[in-house]
Amino acid sequence: MRSVSIVGMGKTPFGAFPDQSILDLAVGAGRKCLKDSNVAPSQVEAFYLGNFAGPSFVGQNHLAPYVAAGLGIDGAPATRFEAACASSGAAFFHAWMAIAGGMYDLVLVAGVEKMTSQPLARVTEILASAGDLGGEVKAGATFPAMFAMIAQRYMHQFGATREHLAAVAVKNHANGAKNPDAHLRKTITLEQALAGRPIADPLTIYDCSLVSDGAAAVLLAATERAGEFRKPIRVLGVAQASDRLALADKEDITTFPAVRAAARQAYAMAGAGPADIDIAELHDCFTIAEIIAMEDLGFVPRGEGGPATAAGFSALHGEKPINTSGGLKSKGHPVGATGVGQLCDLVLQLRCEAGERQVPSANVGLAQNLGGSGATCVVTILGR
Amino acid sequence: MTLHLCTGCGQAYVTPPAFCRCGGSEFRAVEAAGRGQVYSCTILHAAAAAHEADLPFQIAIIELEEGARLTARITGPAVAIGDAVRLAGEREGVHFFTAATT
């Protein structure tokens, strides 16, 4: 297995962009990435695109060659990956495999989602289609409702409080306010977060990530060729794992087995453990998801994610900064772009190009990208 | 309500899978009383287009006495984790449960 590096990155801002099509967004991020790595489209040997629901959101199918052609990548295989909110994480994992296995030297991976052109009730319906349509979705469950049930059970078992959930939102908004590419650049107070409009109890609007448009891209190269590029970042470990789709089919909804499995494999590949991770981008689709991810990744013991967050453990200048980009909560969550977007933010930190939100001693970063209510997880560990 | 028990290990399912977690692939249909307790629940204040007219409404993951879990709608008073519930009806493939005391 060959070592693989990220040798370029590009992303659009995340937000609501009524004047930009899904193609504009994906091509925009891809072009920035190729420019960043000083690579011509003709040099790209394969193109992997993460996208959750382009066909439902904007009606366009066969997206990967559509975007590849827009980028001037001619003839190379172009394939779309769908794994709900982990779509571009899955695309990245498979692109990594293609280089690690010796098939290609240079692969472009992108993620894109165009969500804001649909009314909110329709967006909710499209997102819910990543759940079990025959069971939970038919009963009326939405993703906020599924994570609300996860939060209720978690609070019941561990005594966590709404203040613990709100602390995640306050922290991520504080970070996002420092990120020029974030969807919502504003700080919020604990009181605001607690008094938010109820969505599915105990979750308020401030516990939920944003509905955003956006795209992100990274260029992967065999590390033996990384010397040709500016500031390459090594992929130290990466793994993808799956679990049952329906929440009712899981034995314990307060932990995600796919996260634990992917983390175990990624840590083993990197020869690292939780203590070696300097910064992390975690999948805070809902505030409770960040708390559980902290525990499943081994950053804190079970049941201690909430109190640790409230105590500043994961703050920008805390012991282990989490979601310095603002996370899905504040940076935004264009579903198919999120996995690669997390990697772009880690690359910025590891290159010391994260501006106002730069963490001084960031040498090793971890990204955790979750699909649905935990049926897919991709964990990636990067190092400089 | 009908449950499907794995003939190998006895695990109960609301919808029988192709294979049980034990690897078994034969299931025996049994009638169940539809009694159980709330494993988790939430009251929705926002819903997908198809369910917006019902807002606000409560859904719950119910753990049946036989061990199977399903996601169901709650009718009548709101329930909490641990509450005993019973099947109140079924409509278009959705199970409706209600507090066992009502």
PDB file of C-alpha atoms in Angstrom, chain A residues 26-217:
ATOM      1  CA  ALA A  26     -18.604  22.145  -8.043  1.00  0.00           C
ATOM      2  CA  VAL A  27     -16.563  23.596 -10.890  1.00  0.00           C
ATOM      3  CA  GLY A  28     -15.709  26.627  -8.737  1.00  0.00           C
ATOM      4  CA  ALA A  29     -14.231  24.462  -5.972  1.00  0.00           C
ATOM      5  CA  GLY A  30     -12.502  22.126  -8.453  1.00  0.00           C
ATOM      6  CA  ARG A  31     -10.861  24.998 -10.333  1.00  0.00           C
ATOM      7  CA  LYS A  32      -9.579  26.546  -7.085  1.00  0.00           C
ATOM      8  CA  CYS A  33      -8.140  23.162  -6.094  1.00  0.00           C
ATOM      9  CA  LEU A  34      -6.355  22.616  -9.419  1.00  0.00           C
ATOM     10  CA  LYS A  35      -5.002  26.177  -9.278  1.00  0.00           C
ATOM     11  CA  ASP A  36      -3.845  25.652  -5.683  1.00  0.00           C
ATOM     12  CA  SER A  37      -1.913  22.534  -6.752  1.00  0.00           C
ATOM     13  CA  ASN A  38      -0.783  23.996 -10.092  1.00  0.00           C
ATOM     14  CA  VAL A  39      -2.133  20.962 -11.946  1.00  0.00           C
ATOM     15  CA  ALA A  40      -3.786  21.008 -15.396  1.00  0.00           C
ATOM     16  CA  PRO A  41      -7.143  19.196 -15.803  1.00  0.00           C
ATOM     17  CA  SER A  42      -5.492  16.886 -18.360  1.00  0.00           C
ATOM     18  CA  GLN A  43      -3.160  15.541 -15.623  1.00  0.00           C
ATOM     19  CA  VAL A  44      -6.067  14.300 -13.456  1.00  0.00           C
ATOM     20  CA  GLU A  45      -6.320  10.519 -13.851  1.00  0.00           C
ATOM     21  CA  ALA A  46      -9.701  10.020 -12.164  1.00  0.00           C
ATOM     22  CA  PHE A  47     -12.479  12.149 -10.643  1.00  0.00           C
ATOM     23  CA  TYR A  48     -14.549  11.121  -7.602  1.00  0.00           C
ATOM     24  CA  LEU A  49     -17.590  13.235  -6.677  1.00  0.00           C
ATOM     25  CA  GLY A  50     -19.525  13.083  -3.408  1.00  0.00           C
ATOM     26  CA  ASN A  51     -23.131  14.215  -3.726  1.00  0.00           C
ATOM     27  CA  PHE A  52     -26.125  13.183  -1.643  1.00  0.00           C
ATOM     28  CA  ALA A  53     -29.223  14.262  -3.539  1.00  0.00           C
ATOM     29  CA  GLY A  54     -28.513  16.337  -6.635  1.00  0.00           C
ATOM     30  CA  PRO A  55     -31.255  14.488  -8.520  1.00  0.00           C
ATOM     31  CA  SER A  56     -33.825  15.421  -5.820  1.00  0.00           C
ATOM     32  CA  PHE A  57     -32.580  18.934  -5.054  1.00  0.00           C
ATOM     33  CA  VAL A  58     -31.972  20.179  -8.613  1.00  0.00           C
ATOM     34  CA  GLY A  59     -33.092  17.351 -10.931  1.00  0.00           C
ATOM     35  CA  GLN A  60     -29.641  16.684 -12.415  1.00  0.00           C
ATOM     36  CA  ASN A  61     -28.353  13.143 -12.519  1.00  0.00           C
ATOM     37  CA  HIS A  62     -25.123  11.677 -13.931  1.00  0.00           C
ATOM     38  CA  LEU A  63     -23.318  14.388 -12.003  1.00  0.00           C
ATOM     39  CA  ALA A  64     -19.694  13.219 -12.007  1.00  0.00           C
ATOM     40  CA  PRO A  65     -19.022  13.420 -15.776  1.00  0.00           C
ATOM     41  CA  TYR A  66     -21.143  16.603 -15.842  1.00  0.00           C
ATOM     42  CA  VAL A  67     -18.804  18.278 -13.340  1.00  0.00           C
ATOM     43  CA  ALA A  68     -15.654  16.661 -14.823  1.00  0.00           C
ATOM     44  CA  ALA A  69     -16.499  18.087 -18.253  1.00  0.00           C
ATOM     45  CA  GLY A  70     -17.089  21.491 -16.667  1.00  0.00           C
ATOM     46  CA  LEU A  71     -13.581  21.271 -15.201  1.00  0.00           C
ATOM     47  CA  GLY A  72     -11.996  20.242 -18.498  1.00  0.00           C
ATOM     48  CA  ILE A  73     -11.178  16.739 -17.262  1.00  0.00           C
ATOM     49  CA  ASP A  74     -11.584  14.816 -20.502  1.00  0.00           C
ATOM     50  CA  GLY A  75     -11.973  11.054 -20.722  1.00  0.00           C
ATOM     51  CA  ALA A  76     -10.808  10.132 -17.200  1.00  0.00           C
ATOM     52  CA  PRO A  77     -13.251   7.966 -15.208  1.00  0.00           C
ATOM     53  CA  ALA A  78     -15.677  10.147 -13.242  1.00  0.00           C
ATOM     54  CA  THR A  79     -17.919   8.577 -10.594  1.00  0.00           C
ATOM     55  CA  ARG A  80     -20.450   9.888  -8.077  1.00  0.00           C
ATOM     56  CA  PHE A  81     -20.576   8.523  -4.511  1.00  0.00           C
ATOM     57  CA  GLU A  82     -23.704   8.731  -2.359  1.00  0.00           C
ATOM     58  CA  ALA A  83     -23.532   7.985   1.375  1.00  0.00           C
ATOM     59  CA  ALA A  84     -25.942  10.602   2.769  1.00  0.00           C
ATOM     60  CA  CYS A  85     -23.979  13.257   4.704  1.00  0.00           C
ATOM     61  CA  ALA A  86     -20.801  11.153   4.313  1.00  0.00           C
ATOM     62  CA  SER A  87     -20.964  11.189   0.488  1.00  0.00           C
ATOM     63  CA  SER A  88     -17.721  13.052  -0.106  1.00  0.00           C
ATOM     64  CA  GLY A  89     -16.010  11.278   2.792  1.00  0.00           C
ATOM     65  CA  ALA A  90     -16.809   8.030   0.969  1.00  0.00           C
ATOM     66  CA  ALA A  91     -15.571   9.507  -2.334  1.00  0.00           C
ATOM     67  CA  PHE A  92     -12.328  10.496  -0.600  1.00  0.00           C
ATOM     68  CA  PHE A  93     -11.867   7.041   0.955  1.00  0.00           C
ATOM     69  CA  HIS A  94     -12.254   5.325  -2.422  1.00  0.00           C
ATOM     70  CA  ALA A  95      -9.978   7.836  -4.197  1.00  0.00           C
ATOM     71  CA  TRP A  96      -7.373   7.219  -1.486  1.00  0.00           C
ATOM     72  CA  MET A  97      -7.669   3.452  -2.114  1.00  0.00           C
ATOM     73  CA  ALA A  98      -7.152   3.909  -5.856  1.00  0.00           C
ATOM     74  CA  ILE A  99      -3.838   5.698  -5.274  1.00  0.00           C
ATOM     75  CA  ALA A 100      -2.746   3.571  -2.299  1.00  0.00           C
ATOM     76  CA  GLY A 101      -3.403   0.470  -4.412  1.00  0.00           C
ATOM     77  CA  GLY A 102      -1.221   1.793  -7.215  1.00  0.00           C
ATOM     78  CA  MET A 103      -3.946   2.379  -9.818  1.00  0.00           C
ATOM     79  CA  TYR A 104      -3.434   6.156 -10.161  1.00  0.00           C
ATOM     80  CA  ASP A 105      -0.959   8.855  -9.072  1.00  0.00           C
ATOM     81  CA  LEU A 106      -3.229  11.910  -9.231  1.00  0.00           C
ATOM     82  CA  VAL A 107      -6.960  11.936  -8.365  1.00  0.00           C
ATOM     83  CA  LEU A 108      -9.366  14.833  -7.843  1.00  0.00           C
ATOM     84  CA  VAL A 109     -12.072  14.420  -5.185  1.00  0.00           C
ATOM     85  CA  ALA A 110     -14.913  16.901  -4.815  1.00  0.00           C
ATOM     86  CA  GLY A 111     -18.176  17.178  -2.911  1.00  0.00           C
ATOM     87  CA  VAL A 112     -21.134  19.381  -3.739  1.00  0.00           C
ATOM     88  CA  GLU A 113     -24.711  20.064  -2.663  1.00  0.00           C
ATOM     89  CA  LYS A 114     -27.200  22.677  -3.834  1.00  0.00           C
ATOM     90  CA  MET A 115     -29.955  22.715  -1.200  1.00  0.00           C
ATOM     91  CA  THR A 116     -31.440  26.173  -0.832  1.00  0.00           C
ATOM     92  CA  SER A 117     -33.462  26.199  -4.045  1.00  0.00           C
ATOM     93  CA  GLN A 118     -36.103  23.969  -2.411  1.00  0.00           C
ATOM     94  CA  PRO A 119     -38.612  25.012   0.295  1.00  0.00           C
ATOM     95  CA  LEU A 120     -37.629  23.856   3.817  1.00  0.00           C
ATOM     96  CA  ALA A 121     -40.339  21.163   4.146  1.00  0.00           C
ATOM     97  CA  ARG A 122     -39.113  19.613   0.874  1.00  0.00           C
ATOM     98  CA  VAL A 123     -35.465  19.846   2.049  1.00  0.00           C
ATOM     99  CA  THR A 124     -36.506  18.056   5.250  1.00  0.00           C
ATOM    100  CA  GLU A 125     -38.201  15.342   3.168  1.00  0.00           C
ATOM    101  CA  ILE A 126     -35.175  14.855   0.896  1.00  0.00           C
ATOM    102  CA  LEU A 127     -32.840  14.634   3.916  1.00  0.00           C
ATOM    103  CA  ALA A 128     -35.194  12.150   5.615  1.00  0.00           C
ATOM    104  CA  SER A 129     -34.837   9.846   2.600  1.00  0.00           C
ATOM    105  CA  ALA A 130     -31.415   8.921   4.043  1.00  0.00           C
ATOM    106  CA  GLY A 131     -33.338   7.183   6.844  1.00  0.00           C
ATOM    107  CA  ASP A 132     -35.416   3.982   6.644  1.00  0.00           C
ATOM    108  CA  LEU A 133     -38.344   5.003   4.426  1.00  0.00           C
ATOM    109  CA  GLY A 134     -40.415   1.920   5.288  1.00  0.00           C
ATOM    110  CA  GLY A 135     -40.250   2.458   9.064  1.00  0.00           C
ATOM    111  CA  GLU A 136     -39.079   5.594  10.842  1.00  0.00           C
ATOM    112  CA  VAL A 137     -39.652   8.018   7.955  1.00  0.00           C
ATOM    113  CA  LYS A 138     -43.165   6.682   7.318  1.00  0.00           C
ATOM    114  CA  ALA A 139     -43.935   7.319  11.008  1.00  0.00           C
ATOM    115  CA  GLY A 140     -42.954  10.965  10.493  1.00  0.00           C
ATOM    116  CA  ALA A 141     -39.334  10.952  11.685  1.00  0.00           C
ATOM    117  CA  THR A 142     -37.078  13.673  10.325  1.00  0.00           C
ATOM    118  CA  PHE A 143     -33.319  13.831  10.903  1.00  0.00           C
ATOM    119  CA  PRO A 144     -33.766  16.404  13.684  1.00  0.00           C
ATOM    120  CA  ALA A 145     -36.292  13.987  15.250  1.00  0.00           C
ATOM    121  CA  MET A 146     -33.889  11.041  15.031  1.00  0.00           C
ATOM    122  CA  PHE A 147     -31.065  13.004  16.664  1.00  0.00           C
ATOM    123  CA  ALA A 148     -33.585  14.360  19.189  1.00  0.00           C
ATOM    124  CA  MET A 149     -34.356  10.764  20.199  1.00  0.00           C
ATOM    125  CA  ILE A 150     -30.617  10.090  20.399  1.00  0.00           C
ATOM    126  CA  ALA A 151     -30.258  13.179  22.624  1.00  0.00           C
ATOM    127  CA  GLN A 152     -33.204  12.182  24.846  1.00  0.00           C
ATOM    128  CA  ARG A 153     -31.779   8.712  25.395  1.00  0.00           C
ATOM    129  CA  TYR A 154     -28.258  10.079  25.932  1.00  0.00           C
ATOM    130  CA  MET A 155     -29.500  12.624  28.489  1.00  0.00           C
ATOM    131  CA  HIS A 156     -31.513   9.868  30.210  1.00  0.00           C
ATOM    132  CA  GLN A 157     -28.509   7.522  30.455  1.00  0.00           C
ATOM    133  CA  PHE A 158     -25.732   9.998  31.264  1.00  0.00           C
ATOM    134  CA  GLY A 159     -27.505  12.920  32.925  1.00  0.00           C
ATOM    135  CA  ALA A 160     -26.403  15.358  30.224  1.00  0.00           C
ATOM    136  CA  THR A 161     -28.253  18.657  30.093  1.00  0.00           C
ATOM    137  CA  ARG A 162     -29.557  21.049  27.460  1.00  0.00           C
ATOM    138  CA  GLU A 163     -26.760  23.415  28.571  1.00  0.00           C
ATOM    139  CA  HIS A 164     -24.226  20.784  27.447  1.00  0.00           C
ATOM    140  CA  LEU A 165     -25.842  20.652  23.997  1.00  0.00           C
ATOM    141  CA  ALA A 166     -26.006  24.446  23.790  1.00  0.00           C
ATOM    142  CA  ALA A 167     -22.302  24.710  24.705  1.00  0.00           C
ATOM    143  CA  VAL A 168     -21.464  22.943  21.426  1.00  0.00           C
ATOM    144  CA  ALA A 169     -23.497  25.477  19.445  1.00  0.00           C
ATOM    145  CA  VAL A 170     -21.974  28.462  21.271  1.00  0.00           C
ATOM    146  CA  LYS A 171     -18.423  27.172  20.663  1.00  0.00           C
ATOM    147  CA  ASN A 172     -18.973  26.379  16.985  1.00  0.00           C
ATOM    148  CA  HIS A 173     -20.613  29.737  16.314  1.00  0.00           C
ATOM    149  CA  ALA A 174     -17.660  31.478  17.990  1.00  0.00           C
ATOM    150  CA  ASN A 175     -15.287  29.619  15.641  1.00  0.00           C
ATOM    151  CA  GLY A 176     -17.444  30.144  12.555  1.00  0.00           C
ATOM    152  CA  ALA A 177     -17.507  33.890  13.205  1.00  0.00           C
ATOM    153  CA  LYS A 178     -13.749  33.824  12.489  1.00  0.00           C
ATOM    154  CA  ASN A 179     -14.141  31.856   9.222  1.00  0.00           C
ATOM    155  CA  PRO A 180     -14.645  34.064   6.129  1.00  0.00           C
ATOM    156  CA  ASP A 181     -16.175  31.083   4.239  1.00  0.00           C
ATOM    157  CA  ALA A 182     -18.751  30.227   6.930  1.00  0.00           C
ATOM    158  CA  HIS A 183     -22.500  30.368   6.266  1.00  0.00           C
ATOM    159  CA  LEU A 184     -23.434  32.047   9.579  1.00  0.00           C
ATOM    160  CA  ARG A 185     -20.670  34.321  10.839  1.00  0.00           C
ATOM    161  CA  LYS A 186     -22.153  35.332  14.178  1.00  0.00           C
ATOM    162  CA  THR A 187     -21.534  34.488  17.784  1.00  0.00           C
ATOM    163  CA  ILE A 188     -24.427  33.370  19.973  1.00  0.00           C
ATOM    164  CA  THR A 189     -24.870  33.250  23.739  1.00  0.00           C
ATOM    165  CA  LEU A 190     -25.826  30.243  25.850  1.00  0.00           C
ATOM    166  CA  GLU A 191     -29.127  31.980  26.668  1.00  0.00           C
ATOM    167  CA  GLN A 192     -29.923  32.451  22.959  1.00  0.00           C
ATOM    168  CA  ALA A 193     -29.125  28.825  22.197  1.00  0.00           C
ATOM    169  CA  LEU A 194     -31.364  27.608  25.026  1.00  0.00           C
ATOM    170  CA  ALA A 195     -34.236  29.880  23.982  1.00  0.00           C
ATOM    171  CA  GLY A 196     -34.147  28.879  20.310  1.00  0.00           C
ATOM    172  CA  ARG A 197     -37.272  27.876  18.413  1.00  0.00           C
ATOM    173  CA  PRO A 198     -38.070  24.224  19.259  1.00  0.00           C
ATOM    174  CA  ILE A 199     -37.571  21.778  16.348  1.00  0.00           C
ATOM    175  CA  ALA A 200     -37.796  18.331  17.982  1.00  0.00           C
ATOM    176  CA  ASP A 201     -37.450  18.325  21.761  1.00  0.00           C
ATOM    177  CA  PRO A 202     -34.887  18.737  23.298  1.00  0.00           C
ATOM    178  CA  LEU A 203     -33.335  20.210  20.109  1.00  0.00           C
ATOM    179  CA  THR A 204     -33.894  23.839  19.158  1.00  0.00           C
ATOM    180  CA  ILE A 205     -32.944  25.567  15.931  1.00  0.00           C
ATOM    181  CA  TYR A 206     -29.511  26.241  17.504  1.00  0.00           C
ATOM    182  CA  ASP A 207     -28.862  22.511  17.920  1.00  0.00           C
ATOM    183  CA  CYS A 208     -29.330  21.922  14.179  1.00  0.00           C
ATOM    184  CA  SER A 209     -26.796  22.408  11.386  1.00  0.00           C
ATOM    185  CA  LEU A 210     -27.567  24.672   8.451  1.00  0.00           C
ATOM    186  CA  VAL A 211     -29.137  24.079   5.056  1.00  0.00           C
ATOM    187  CA  SER A 212     -26.431  25.334   2.713  1.00  0.00           C
ATOM    188  CA  ASP A 213     -25.112  25.419  -0.826  1.00  0.00           C
ATOM    189  CA  GLY A 214     -21.430  24.761  -1.360  1.00  0.00           C
ATOM    190  CA  ALA A 215     -18.626  22.658  -2.765  1.00  0.00           C
ATOM    191  CA  ALA A 216     -15.143  21.556  -1.742  1.00  0.00           C
ATOM    192  CA  ALA A 217     -12.312  19.702  -3.484  1.00  0.00           C
TER     193      ALA A 217
END
